[in-house]
Short mmCIF file of C-alpha atoms and ligand atoms in Angstrom, two decimals:
data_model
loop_
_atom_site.label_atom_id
_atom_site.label_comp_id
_atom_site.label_asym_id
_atom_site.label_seq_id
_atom_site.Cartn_x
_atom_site.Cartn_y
_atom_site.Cartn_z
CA UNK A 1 198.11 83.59 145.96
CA UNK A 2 196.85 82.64 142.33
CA UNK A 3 199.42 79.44 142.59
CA UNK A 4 197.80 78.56 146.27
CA UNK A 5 194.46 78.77 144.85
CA UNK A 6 195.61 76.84 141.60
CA UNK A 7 196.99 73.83 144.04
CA UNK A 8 193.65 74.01 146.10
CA UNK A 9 191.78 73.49 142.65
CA UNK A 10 193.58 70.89 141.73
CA UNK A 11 193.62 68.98 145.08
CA UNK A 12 189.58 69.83 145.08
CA UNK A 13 189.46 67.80 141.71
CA UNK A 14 192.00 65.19 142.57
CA UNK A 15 189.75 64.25 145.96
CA UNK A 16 186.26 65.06 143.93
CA UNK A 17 187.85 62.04 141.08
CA UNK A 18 189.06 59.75 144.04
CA UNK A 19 185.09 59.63 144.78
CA UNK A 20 184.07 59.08 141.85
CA UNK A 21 186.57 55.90 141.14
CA UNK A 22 185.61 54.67 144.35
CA UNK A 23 182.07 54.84 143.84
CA UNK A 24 182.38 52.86 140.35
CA UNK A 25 184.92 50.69 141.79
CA UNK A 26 182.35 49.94 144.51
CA UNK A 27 179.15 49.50 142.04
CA UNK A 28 181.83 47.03 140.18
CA UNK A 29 182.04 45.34 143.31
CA UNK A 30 178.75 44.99 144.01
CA UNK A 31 178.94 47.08 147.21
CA UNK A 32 176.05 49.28 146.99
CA UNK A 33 176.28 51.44 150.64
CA UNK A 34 179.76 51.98 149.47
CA UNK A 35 178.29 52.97 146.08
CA UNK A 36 176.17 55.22 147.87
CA UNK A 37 178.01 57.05 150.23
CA UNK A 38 181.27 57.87 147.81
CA UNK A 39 178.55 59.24 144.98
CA UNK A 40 176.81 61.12 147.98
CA UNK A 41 180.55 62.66 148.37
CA UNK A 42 181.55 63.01 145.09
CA UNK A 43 178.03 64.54 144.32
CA UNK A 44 178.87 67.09 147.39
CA UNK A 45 182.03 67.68 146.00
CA UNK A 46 181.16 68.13 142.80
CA UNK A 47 178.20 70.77 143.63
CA UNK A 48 180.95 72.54 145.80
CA UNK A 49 183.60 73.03 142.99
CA UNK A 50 180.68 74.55 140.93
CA UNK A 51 179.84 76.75 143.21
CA UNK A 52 183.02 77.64 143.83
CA UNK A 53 183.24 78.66 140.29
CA UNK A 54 180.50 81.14 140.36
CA UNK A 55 181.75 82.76 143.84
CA UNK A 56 184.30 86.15 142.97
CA UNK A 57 187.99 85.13 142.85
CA UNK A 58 189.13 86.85 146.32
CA UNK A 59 186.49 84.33 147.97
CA UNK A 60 187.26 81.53 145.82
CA UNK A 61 191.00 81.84 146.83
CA UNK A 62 190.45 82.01 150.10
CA UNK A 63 188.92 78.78 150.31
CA UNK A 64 191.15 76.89 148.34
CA UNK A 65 193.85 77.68 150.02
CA UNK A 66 191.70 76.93 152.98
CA UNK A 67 191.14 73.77 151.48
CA UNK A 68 194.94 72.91 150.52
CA UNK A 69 195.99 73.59 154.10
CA UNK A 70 193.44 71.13 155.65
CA UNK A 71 194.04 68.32 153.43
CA UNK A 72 197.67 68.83 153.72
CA UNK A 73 197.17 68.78 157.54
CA UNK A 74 195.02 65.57 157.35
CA UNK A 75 196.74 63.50 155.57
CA UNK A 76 200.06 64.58 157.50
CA UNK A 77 198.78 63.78 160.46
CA UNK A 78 197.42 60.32 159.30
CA UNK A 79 200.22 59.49 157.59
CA UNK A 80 203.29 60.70 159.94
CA UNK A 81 202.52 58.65 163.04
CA UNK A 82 204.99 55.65 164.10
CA UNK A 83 204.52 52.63 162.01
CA UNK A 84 202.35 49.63 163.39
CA UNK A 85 205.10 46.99 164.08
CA UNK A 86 204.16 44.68 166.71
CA UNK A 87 204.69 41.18 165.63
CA UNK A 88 203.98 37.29 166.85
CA UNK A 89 205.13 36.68 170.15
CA UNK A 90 206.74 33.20 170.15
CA UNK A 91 207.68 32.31 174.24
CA UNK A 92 208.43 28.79 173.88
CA UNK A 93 208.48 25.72 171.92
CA UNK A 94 205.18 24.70 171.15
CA UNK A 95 204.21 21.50 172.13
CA UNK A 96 203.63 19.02 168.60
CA UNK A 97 199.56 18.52 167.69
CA UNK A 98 197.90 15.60 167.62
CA UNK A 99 196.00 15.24 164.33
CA UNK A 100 193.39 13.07 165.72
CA UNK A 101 192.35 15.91 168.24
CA UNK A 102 191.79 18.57 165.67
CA UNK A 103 187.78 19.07 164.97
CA UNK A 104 187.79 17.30 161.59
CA UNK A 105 189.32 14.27 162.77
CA UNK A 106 186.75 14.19 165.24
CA UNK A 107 183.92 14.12 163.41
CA UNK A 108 185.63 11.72 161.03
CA UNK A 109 185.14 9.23 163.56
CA UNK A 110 182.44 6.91 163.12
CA UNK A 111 180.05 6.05 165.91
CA UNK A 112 180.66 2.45 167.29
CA UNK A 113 183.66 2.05 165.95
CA UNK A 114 186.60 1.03 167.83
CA UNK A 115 188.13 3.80 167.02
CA UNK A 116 185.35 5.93 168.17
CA UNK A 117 185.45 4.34 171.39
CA UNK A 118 188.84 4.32 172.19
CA UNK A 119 189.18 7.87 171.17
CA UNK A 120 186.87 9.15 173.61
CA UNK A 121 188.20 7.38 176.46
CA UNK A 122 191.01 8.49 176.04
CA UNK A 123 189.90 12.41 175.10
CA UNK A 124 186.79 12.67 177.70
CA UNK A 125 187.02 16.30 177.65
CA UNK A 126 185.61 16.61 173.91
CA UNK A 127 182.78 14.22 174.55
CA UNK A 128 179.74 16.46 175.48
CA UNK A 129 180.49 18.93 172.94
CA UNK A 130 180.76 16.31 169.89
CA UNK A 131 178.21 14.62 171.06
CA UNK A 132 176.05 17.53 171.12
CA UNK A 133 177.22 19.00 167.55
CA UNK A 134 176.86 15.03 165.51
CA UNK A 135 173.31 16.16 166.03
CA UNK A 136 173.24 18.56 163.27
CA UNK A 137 173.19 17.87 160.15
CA UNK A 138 176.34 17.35 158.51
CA UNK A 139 178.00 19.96 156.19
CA UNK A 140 177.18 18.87 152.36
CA UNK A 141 174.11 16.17 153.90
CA UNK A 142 171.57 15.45 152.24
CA UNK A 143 169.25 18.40 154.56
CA UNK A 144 171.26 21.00 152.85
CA UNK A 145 171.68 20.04 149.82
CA UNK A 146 168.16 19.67 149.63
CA UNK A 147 168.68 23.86 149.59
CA UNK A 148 171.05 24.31 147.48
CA UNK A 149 171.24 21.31 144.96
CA UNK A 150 173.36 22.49 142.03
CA UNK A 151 176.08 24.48 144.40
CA UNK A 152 176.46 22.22 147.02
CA UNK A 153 176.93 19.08 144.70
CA UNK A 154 179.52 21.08 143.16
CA UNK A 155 181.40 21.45 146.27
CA UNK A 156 180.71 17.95 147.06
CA UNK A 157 182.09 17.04 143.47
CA UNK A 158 185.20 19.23 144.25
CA UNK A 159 185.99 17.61 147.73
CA UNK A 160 185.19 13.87 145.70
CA UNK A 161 188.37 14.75 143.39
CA UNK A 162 190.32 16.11 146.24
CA UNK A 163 189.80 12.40 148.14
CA UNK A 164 191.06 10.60 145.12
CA UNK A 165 193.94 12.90 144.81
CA UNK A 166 194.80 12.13 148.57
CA UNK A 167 197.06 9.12 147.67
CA UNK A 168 199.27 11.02 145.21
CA UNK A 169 201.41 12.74 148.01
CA UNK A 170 204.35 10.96 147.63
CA UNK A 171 206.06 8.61 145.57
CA UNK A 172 209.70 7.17 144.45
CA UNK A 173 212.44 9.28 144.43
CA UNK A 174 215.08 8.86 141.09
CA UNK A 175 218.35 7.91 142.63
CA UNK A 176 220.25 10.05 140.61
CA UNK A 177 220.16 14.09 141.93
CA UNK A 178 220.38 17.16 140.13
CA UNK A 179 223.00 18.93 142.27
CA UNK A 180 222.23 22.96 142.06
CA UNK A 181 222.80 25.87 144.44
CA UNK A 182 220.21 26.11 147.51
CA UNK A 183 219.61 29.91 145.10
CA UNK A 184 218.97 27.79 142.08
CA UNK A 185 216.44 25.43 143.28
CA UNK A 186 214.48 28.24 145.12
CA UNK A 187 214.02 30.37 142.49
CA UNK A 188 213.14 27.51 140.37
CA UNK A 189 211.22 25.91 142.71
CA UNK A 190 208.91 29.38 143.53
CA UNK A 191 208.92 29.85 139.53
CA UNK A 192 206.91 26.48 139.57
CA UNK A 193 204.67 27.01 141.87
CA UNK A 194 203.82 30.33 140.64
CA UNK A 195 203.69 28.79 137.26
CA UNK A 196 200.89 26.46 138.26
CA UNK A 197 198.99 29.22 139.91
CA UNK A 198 200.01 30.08 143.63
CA UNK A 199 199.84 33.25 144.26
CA UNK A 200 201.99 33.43 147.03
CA UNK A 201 205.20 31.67 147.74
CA UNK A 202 207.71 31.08 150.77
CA UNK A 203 210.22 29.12 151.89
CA UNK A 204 211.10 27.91 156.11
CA UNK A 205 212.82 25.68 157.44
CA UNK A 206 210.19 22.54 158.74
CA UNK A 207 210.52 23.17 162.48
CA UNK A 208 209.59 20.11 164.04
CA UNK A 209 207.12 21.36 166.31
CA UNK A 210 205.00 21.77 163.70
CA UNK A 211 205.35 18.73 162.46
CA UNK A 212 201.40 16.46 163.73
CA UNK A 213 203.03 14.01 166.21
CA UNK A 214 199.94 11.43 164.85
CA UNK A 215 197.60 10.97 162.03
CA UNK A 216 194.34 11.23 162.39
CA UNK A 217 192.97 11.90 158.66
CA UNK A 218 193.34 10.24 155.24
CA UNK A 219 194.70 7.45 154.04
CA UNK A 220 197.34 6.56 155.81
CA UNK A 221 196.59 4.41 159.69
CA UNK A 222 194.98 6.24 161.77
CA UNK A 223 196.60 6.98 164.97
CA UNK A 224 200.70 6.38 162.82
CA UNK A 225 202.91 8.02 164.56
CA UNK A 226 204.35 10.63 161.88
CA UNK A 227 207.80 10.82 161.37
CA UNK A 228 208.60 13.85 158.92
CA UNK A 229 211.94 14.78 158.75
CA UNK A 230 212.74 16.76 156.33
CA UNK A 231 214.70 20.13 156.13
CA UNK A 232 212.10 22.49 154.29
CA UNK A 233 208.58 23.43 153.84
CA UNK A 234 207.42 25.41 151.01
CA UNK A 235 204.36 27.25 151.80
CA UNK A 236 202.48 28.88 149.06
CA UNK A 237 198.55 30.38 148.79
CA UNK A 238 195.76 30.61 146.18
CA UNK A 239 193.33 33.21 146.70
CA UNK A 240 189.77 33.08 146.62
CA UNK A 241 187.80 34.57 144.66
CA UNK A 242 186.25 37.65 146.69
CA UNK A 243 182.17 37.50 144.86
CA UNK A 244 182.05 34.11 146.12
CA UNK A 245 183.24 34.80 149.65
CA UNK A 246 181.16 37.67 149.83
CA UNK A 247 177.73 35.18 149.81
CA UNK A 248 179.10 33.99 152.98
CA UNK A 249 177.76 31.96 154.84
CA UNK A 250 175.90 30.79 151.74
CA UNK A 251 176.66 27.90 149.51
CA UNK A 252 179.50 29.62 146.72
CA UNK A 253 181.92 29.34 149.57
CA UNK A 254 182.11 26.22 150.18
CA UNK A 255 182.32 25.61 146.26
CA UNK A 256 185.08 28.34 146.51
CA UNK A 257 186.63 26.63 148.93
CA UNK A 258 186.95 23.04 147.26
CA UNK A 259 187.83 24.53 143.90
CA UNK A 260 190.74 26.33 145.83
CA UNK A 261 191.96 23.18 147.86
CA UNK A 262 191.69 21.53 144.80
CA UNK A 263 194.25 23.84 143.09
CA UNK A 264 196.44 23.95 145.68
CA UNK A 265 196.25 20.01 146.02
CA UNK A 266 197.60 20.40 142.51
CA UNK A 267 200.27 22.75 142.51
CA UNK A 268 201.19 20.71 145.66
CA UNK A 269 201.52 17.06 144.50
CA UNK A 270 203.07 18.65 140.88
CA UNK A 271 205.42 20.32 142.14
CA UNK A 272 206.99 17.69 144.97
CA UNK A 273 206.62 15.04 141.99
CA UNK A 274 208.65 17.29 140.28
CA UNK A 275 211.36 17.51 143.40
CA UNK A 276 211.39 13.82 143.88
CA UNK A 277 212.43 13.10 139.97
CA UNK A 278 215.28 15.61 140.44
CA UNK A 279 216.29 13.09 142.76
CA UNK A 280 215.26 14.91 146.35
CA UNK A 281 212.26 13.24 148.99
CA UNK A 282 209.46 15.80 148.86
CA UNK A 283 205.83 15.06 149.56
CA UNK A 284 203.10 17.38 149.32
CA UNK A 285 200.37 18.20 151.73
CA UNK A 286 196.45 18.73 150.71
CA UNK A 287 193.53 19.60 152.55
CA UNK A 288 190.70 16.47 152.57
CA UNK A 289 193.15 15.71 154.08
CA UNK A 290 196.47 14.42 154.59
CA UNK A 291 198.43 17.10 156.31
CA UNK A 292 201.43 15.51 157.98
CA UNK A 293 202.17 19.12 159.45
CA UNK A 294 200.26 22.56 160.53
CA UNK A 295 200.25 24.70 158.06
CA UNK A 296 199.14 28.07 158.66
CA UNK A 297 202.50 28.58 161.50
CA UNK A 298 204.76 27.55 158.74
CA UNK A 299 203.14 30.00 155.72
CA UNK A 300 203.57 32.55 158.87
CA UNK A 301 207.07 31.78 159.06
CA UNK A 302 208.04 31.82 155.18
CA UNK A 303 207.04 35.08 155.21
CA UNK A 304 203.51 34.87 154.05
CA UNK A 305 201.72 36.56 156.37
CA UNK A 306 200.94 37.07 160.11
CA UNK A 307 198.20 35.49 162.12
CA UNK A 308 195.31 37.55 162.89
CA UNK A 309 192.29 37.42 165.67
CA UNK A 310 190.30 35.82 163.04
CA UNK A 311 192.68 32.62 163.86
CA UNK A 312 194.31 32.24 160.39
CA UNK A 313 196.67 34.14 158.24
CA UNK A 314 196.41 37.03 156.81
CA UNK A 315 198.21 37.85 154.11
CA UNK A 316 199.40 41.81 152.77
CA UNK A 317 197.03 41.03 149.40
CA UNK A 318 194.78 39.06 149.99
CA UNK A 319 194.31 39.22 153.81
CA UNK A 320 192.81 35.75 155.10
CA UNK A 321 191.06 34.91 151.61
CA UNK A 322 193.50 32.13 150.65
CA UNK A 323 193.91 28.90 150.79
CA UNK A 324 197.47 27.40 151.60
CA UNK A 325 199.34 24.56 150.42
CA UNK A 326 202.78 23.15 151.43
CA UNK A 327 205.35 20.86 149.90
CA UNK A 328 208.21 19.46 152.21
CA UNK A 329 211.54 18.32 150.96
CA UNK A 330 215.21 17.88 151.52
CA UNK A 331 215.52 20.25 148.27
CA UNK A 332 218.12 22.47 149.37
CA UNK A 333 216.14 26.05 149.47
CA UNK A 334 217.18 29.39 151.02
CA UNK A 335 214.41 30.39 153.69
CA UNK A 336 212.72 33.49 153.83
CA UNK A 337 212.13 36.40 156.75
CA UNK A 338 208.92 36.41 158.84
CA UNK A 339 206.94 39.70 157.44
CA UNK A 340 205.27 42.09 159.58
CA UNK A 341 203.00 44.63 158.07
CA UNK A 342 201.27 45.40 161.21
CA UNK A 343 198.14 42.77 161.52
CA UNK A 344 198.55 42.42 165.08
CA UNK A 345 198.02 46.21 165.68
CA UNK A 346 195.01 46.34 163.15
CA UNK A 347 193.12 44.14 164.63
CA UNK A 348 193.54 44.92 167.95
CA UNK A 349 191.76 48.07 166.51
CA UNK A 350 189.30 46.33 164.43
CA UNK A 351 187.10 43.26 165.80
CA UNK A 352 185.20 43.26 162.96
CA UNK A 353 185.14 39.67 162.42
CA UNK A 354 184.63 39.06 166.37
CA UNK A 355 181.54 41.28 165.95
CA UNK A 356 180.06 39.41 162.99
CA UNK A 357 180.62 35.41 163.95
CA UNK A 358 177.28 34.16 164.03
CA UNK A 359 179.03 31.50 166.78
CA UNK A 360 180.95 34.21 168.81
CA UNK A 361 184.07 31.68 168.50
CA UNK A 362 186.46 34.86 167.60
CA UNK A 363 187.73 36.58 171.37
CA UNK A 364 187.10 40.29 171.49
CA UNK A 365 190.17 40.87 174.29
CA UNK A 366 193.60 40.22 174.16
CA UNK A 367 196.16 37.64 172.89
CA UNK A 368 197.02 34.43 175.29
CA UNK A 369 199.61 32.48 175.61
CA UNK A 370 198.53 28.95 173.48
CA UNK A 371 201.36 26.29 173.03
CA UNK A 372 203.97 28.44 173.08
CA UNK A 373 202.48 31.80 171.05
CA UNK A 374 200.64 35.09 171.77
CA UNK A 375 197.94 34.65 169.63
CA UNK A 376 194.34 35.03 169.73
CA UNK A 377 192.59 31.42 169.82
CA UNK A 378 189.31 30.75 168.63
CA UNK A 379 186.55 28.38 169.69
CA UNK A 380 186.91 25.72 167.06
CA UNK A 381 184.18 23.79 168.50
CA UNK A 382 181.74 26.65 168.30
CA UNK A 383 182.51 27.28 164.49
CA UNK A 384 182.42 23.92 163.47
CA UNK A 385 178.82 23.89 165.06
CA UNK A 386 177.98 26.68 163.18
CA UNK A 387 179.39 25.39 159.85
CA UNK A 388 177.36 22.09 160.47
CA UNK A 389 174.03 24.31 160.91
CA UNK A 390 174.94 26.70 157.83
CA UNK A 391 176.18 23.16 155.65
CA UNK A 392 179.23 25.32 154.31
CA UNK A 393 182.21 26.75 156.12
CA UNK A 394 180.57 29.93 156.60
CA UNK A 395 183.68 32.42 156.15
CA UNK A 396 181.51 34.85 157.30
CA UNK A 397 184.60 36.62 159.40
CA UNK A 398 187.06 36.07 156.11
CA UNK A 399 184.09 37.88 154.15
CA UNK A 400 183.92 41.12 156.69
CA UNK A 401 187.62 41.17 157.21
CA UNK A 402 189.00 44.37 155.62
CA UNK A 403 192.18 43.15 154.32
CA UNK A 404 190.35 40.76 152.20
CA UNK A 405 189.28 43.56 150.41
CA UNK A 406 189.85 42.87 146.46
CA UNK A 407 193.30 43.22 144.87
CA UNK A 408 193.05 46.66 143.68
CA UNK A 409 194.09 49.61 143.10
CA UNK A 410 191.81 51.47 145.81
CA UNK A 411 192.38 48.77 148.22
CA UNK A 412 196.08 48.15 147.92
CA UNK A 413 196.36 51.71 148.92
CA UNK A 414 194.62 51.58 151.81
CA UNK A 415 196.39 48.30 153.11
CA UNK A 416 199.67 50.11 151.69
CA UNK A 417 198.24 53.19 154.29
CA UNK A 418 198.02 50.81 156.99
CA UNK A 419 201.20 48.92 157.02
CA UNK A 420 203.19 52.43 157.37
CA UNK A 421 200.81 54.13 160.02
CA UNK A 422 198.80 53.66 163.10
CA UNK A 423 196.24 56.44 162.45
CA UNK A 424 196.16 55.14 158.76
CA UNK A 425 194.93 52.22 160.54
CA UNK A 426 192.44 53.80 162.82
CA UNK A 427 191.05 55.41 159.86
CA UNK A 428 190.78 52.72 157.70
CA UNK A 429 189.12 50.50 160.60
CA UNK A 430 186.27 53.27 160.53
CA UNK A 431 186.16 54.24 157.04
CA UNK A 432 185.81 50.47 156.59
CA UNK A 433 182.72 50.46 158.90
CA UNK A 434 181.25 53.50 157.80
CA UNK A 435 181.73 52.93 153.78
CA UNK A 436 180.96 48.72 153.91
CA UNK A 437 178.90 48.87 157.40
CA UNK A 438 179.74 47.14 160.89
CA UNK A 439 177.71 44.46 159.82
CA UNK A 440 177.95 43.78 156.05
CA UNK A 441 175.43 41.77 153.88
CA UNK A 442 176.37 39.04 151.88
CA UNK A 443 176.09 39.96 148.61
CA UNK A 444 173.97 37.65 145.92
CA UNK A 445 175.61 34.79 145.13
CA UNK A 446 177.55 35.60 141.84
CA UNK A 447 176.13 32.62 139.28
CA UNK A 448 172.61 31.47 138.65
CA UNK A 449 171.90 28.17 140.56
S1 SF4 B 1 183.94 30.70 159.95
FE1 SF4 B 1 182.02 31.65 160.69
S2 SF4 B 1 181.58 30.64 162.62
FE2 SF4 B 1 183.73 30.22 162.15
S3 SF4 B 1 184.92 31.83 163.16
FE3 SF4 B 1 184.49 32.55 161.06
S4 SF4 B 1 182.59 33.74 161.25
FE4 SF4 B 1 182.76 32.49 163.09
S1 SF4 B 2 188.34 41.45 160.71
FE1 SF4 B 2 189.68 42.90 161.72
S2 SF4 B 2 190.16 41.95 163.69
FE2 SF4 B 2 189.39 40.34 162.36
S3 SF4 B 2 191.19 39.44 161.40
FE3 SF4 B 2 190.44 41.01 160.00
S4 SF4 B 2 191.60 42.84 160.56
FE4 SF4 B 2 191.82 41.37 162.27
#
């Protein structure tokens, strides 16, 4: 009995001290409701085990051991449930993208041009929407940086560098190779890019299909037909910081945004220059842009994550606050597996970000079938409205996500929890919404403007 009631105590303590780190983990984070409703716990608890102390020891026994058997129970039953493990459905080969029909190509276009014209005779179906959205005021104009002058002419600084850097993709390659094991130049190759401050690193093979059939951004001609051929893609991500994102839709994310491009535009262009002076082609890829392929597919298949309802990966630490980069080459790398750590089952439960959009451009139902993948697709047209009314990117749904959650302790549990359990992941959906709210605020922006 006294060794029941001793375990009781000590699981009583153990949950009253989880409270209490989570409410200063939460007042560190700036996240007062959570702040307030652990301490409202903790303070529960904490009255409890003092009463509990004055009550005579047959009573206090009884409900310790009380106690011990219901947690024991709860977490058992949260925890021993079969593990979420649905993954991407891939039915077919996609078909290859166009660059010049993605959004930002679009809007690249200049009115009266030839370009311009010939583009939307050719693409009628976008017409009436772009028309209707180059009303608005263009993200970082002149109308919203009149709101924000000292953040957004940061971001716009950040994006200036990233244009100049837009030409240093690719260069010579030194006839004479390094010859090493596919082993060797992977590890060294992820070394480096961790080394210049990825956070993330995979390895795929560059499936073609992923490959944009034309270019419709940057510097080289628009409308070149692209013709990338080589073997592997090395995907890697930077994370963003999480104070910044959590202003969304305000002005520090677009600033987060461009600092992180800009990084990964680094790490990028470094570490192919690299690659080509051991002798091998390798280019790198930046946002700004001059993608030659689609990234987030390829990070999904070197094993950096899975893609979510919000549209874009999510990866196990950081969720979808990252940025991605990629480097192709004829390096010879070792590839890495696809990971599944049950996104596709989470947010089938969650909808959190579908229920905060501002544009409603995130689908609340199920997966489709879209060039060749069950995926859930969302309205790009509607969010790049939005982003042109807000003057940022908004990241409002990468802001609400729960797996964006900081990298900590507290958090990695709870994504540990919900990678190995399906009622882990129901609870965490709710606990999310009842500790952070359905409908979070954005949180002050974290510098002085
Ligand atoms: S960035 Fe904003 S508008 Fe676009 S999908 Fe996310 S929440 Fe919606
Ligand atoms: S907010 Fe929820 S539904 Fe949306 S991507 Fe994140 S986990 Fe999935």
């Amino acid at each position: 009995m006294a060794v029941w009631s001793l375990l009781g105590l000590i699981g009583l303590c153990l949950v009253f001290l989880a409270f209490l780190f989570f409410t200063a983990v939460s007042l560190r984070e700036k996240e007062r409701r959570a702040a307030a409703h652990s301490g409202m716990i903790a303070a529960s608890l904490g009255t409890g085990l003092l009463v509990l102390i004055l009550l005579p020891t047959p009573i206090r026994d009884v409900i310790l051991i009380m106690f011990l058997i219901v947690i024991t129970m709860a977490a058992a039953y949260v925890m021993i449930s079969h593990r979420p493990r649905s993954s991407l459905v891939v039915s077919g080969t996609p078909e290859r993208i166009d660059e010049r029909d993605i959004v930002f190509a679009r809007f690249d276009l200049q009115e009266g041009s030839p370009q311009y014209a010939a583009y939307y005779a050719r693409m009628q179906e976008y017409q009436a929407v772009d028309t209707e959205i180059r009303k608005l005021p263009d993200i970082l104009s002149s109308s919203h940086l009149i709101k924000e002058p000292a953040l957004f002419s940061l971001a716009d600084a950040e994006f200036e560098l990233l244009e100049h850097l837009l030409v240093t993709v690719d260069g010579p390659v030194r006839p004479i190779r390094e010859e090493r094991s596919a082993e060797e130049n992977t590890r060294m190759v992820k070394e480096v890019v961790h080394y210049l401050g990825a956070d993330l690193c995979g390895v795929c093979e560059l499936d073609p299909a992923f490959v944009y059939s034309h270019v419709g951004r940057g510097p080289e001609p628009y409308g070149m037909e692209i013709d990338l051929n080589h073997a592997f893609a090395v995907v890697f991500a930077v994370h963003m910081d999480f104070s910044m994102i959590a202003s969304a839709p305000k002005a520090p994310v677009i600033v987060e945004t461009a600092k992180q491009y800009l990084a990964a535009a680094r790490i990028a262009t470094v570490t192919a220059g690299m690659i080509r002076r051991l002798g091998f082609p390798a280019r790198a890829h930046m946002a700004g842009s001059n993608y030659a392929a689609v990234v987030p597919p390829l990070a999904w298949k070197a094993g950096l994550g899975e893609l979510g309802r919000i549209g874009i990966l999510l990866t196990e630490k950081f969720g979808p606050r990252v940025r991605l980069g990629l480097v192709t080459t004829n390096l010879p790398l070792n590839v890495d597996q696809q990971v599944v750590f049950g996104v596709q089952d989470f947010c089938e439960r969650c909808n959190k970000c579908s229920d905060n959009c501002p544009s409603n451009a995130i689908p609340e139902g199920e997966r489709q079938l879209y060039n060749g993948t069950e995926r859930w697709v969302i309205d790009r047209e509607a969010c790049y409205r939005y982003w042109r009314k807000a003057g940022t990117d908004c990241a409002r749904c990468i802001f609400v996500c729960p797996y964006s959650k900081p990298d900590t302790l507290l958090h990695n549990a709870v994504r540990w929890a919900a990678s190995r359990s399906s009622r882990a992941q129901t609870l965490a959906v709710r606990a999310d919404d009842f500790f952070y709210g359905r409908h979070p605020k954005p949180h002050a922006p974290p510098f002085s403007r």
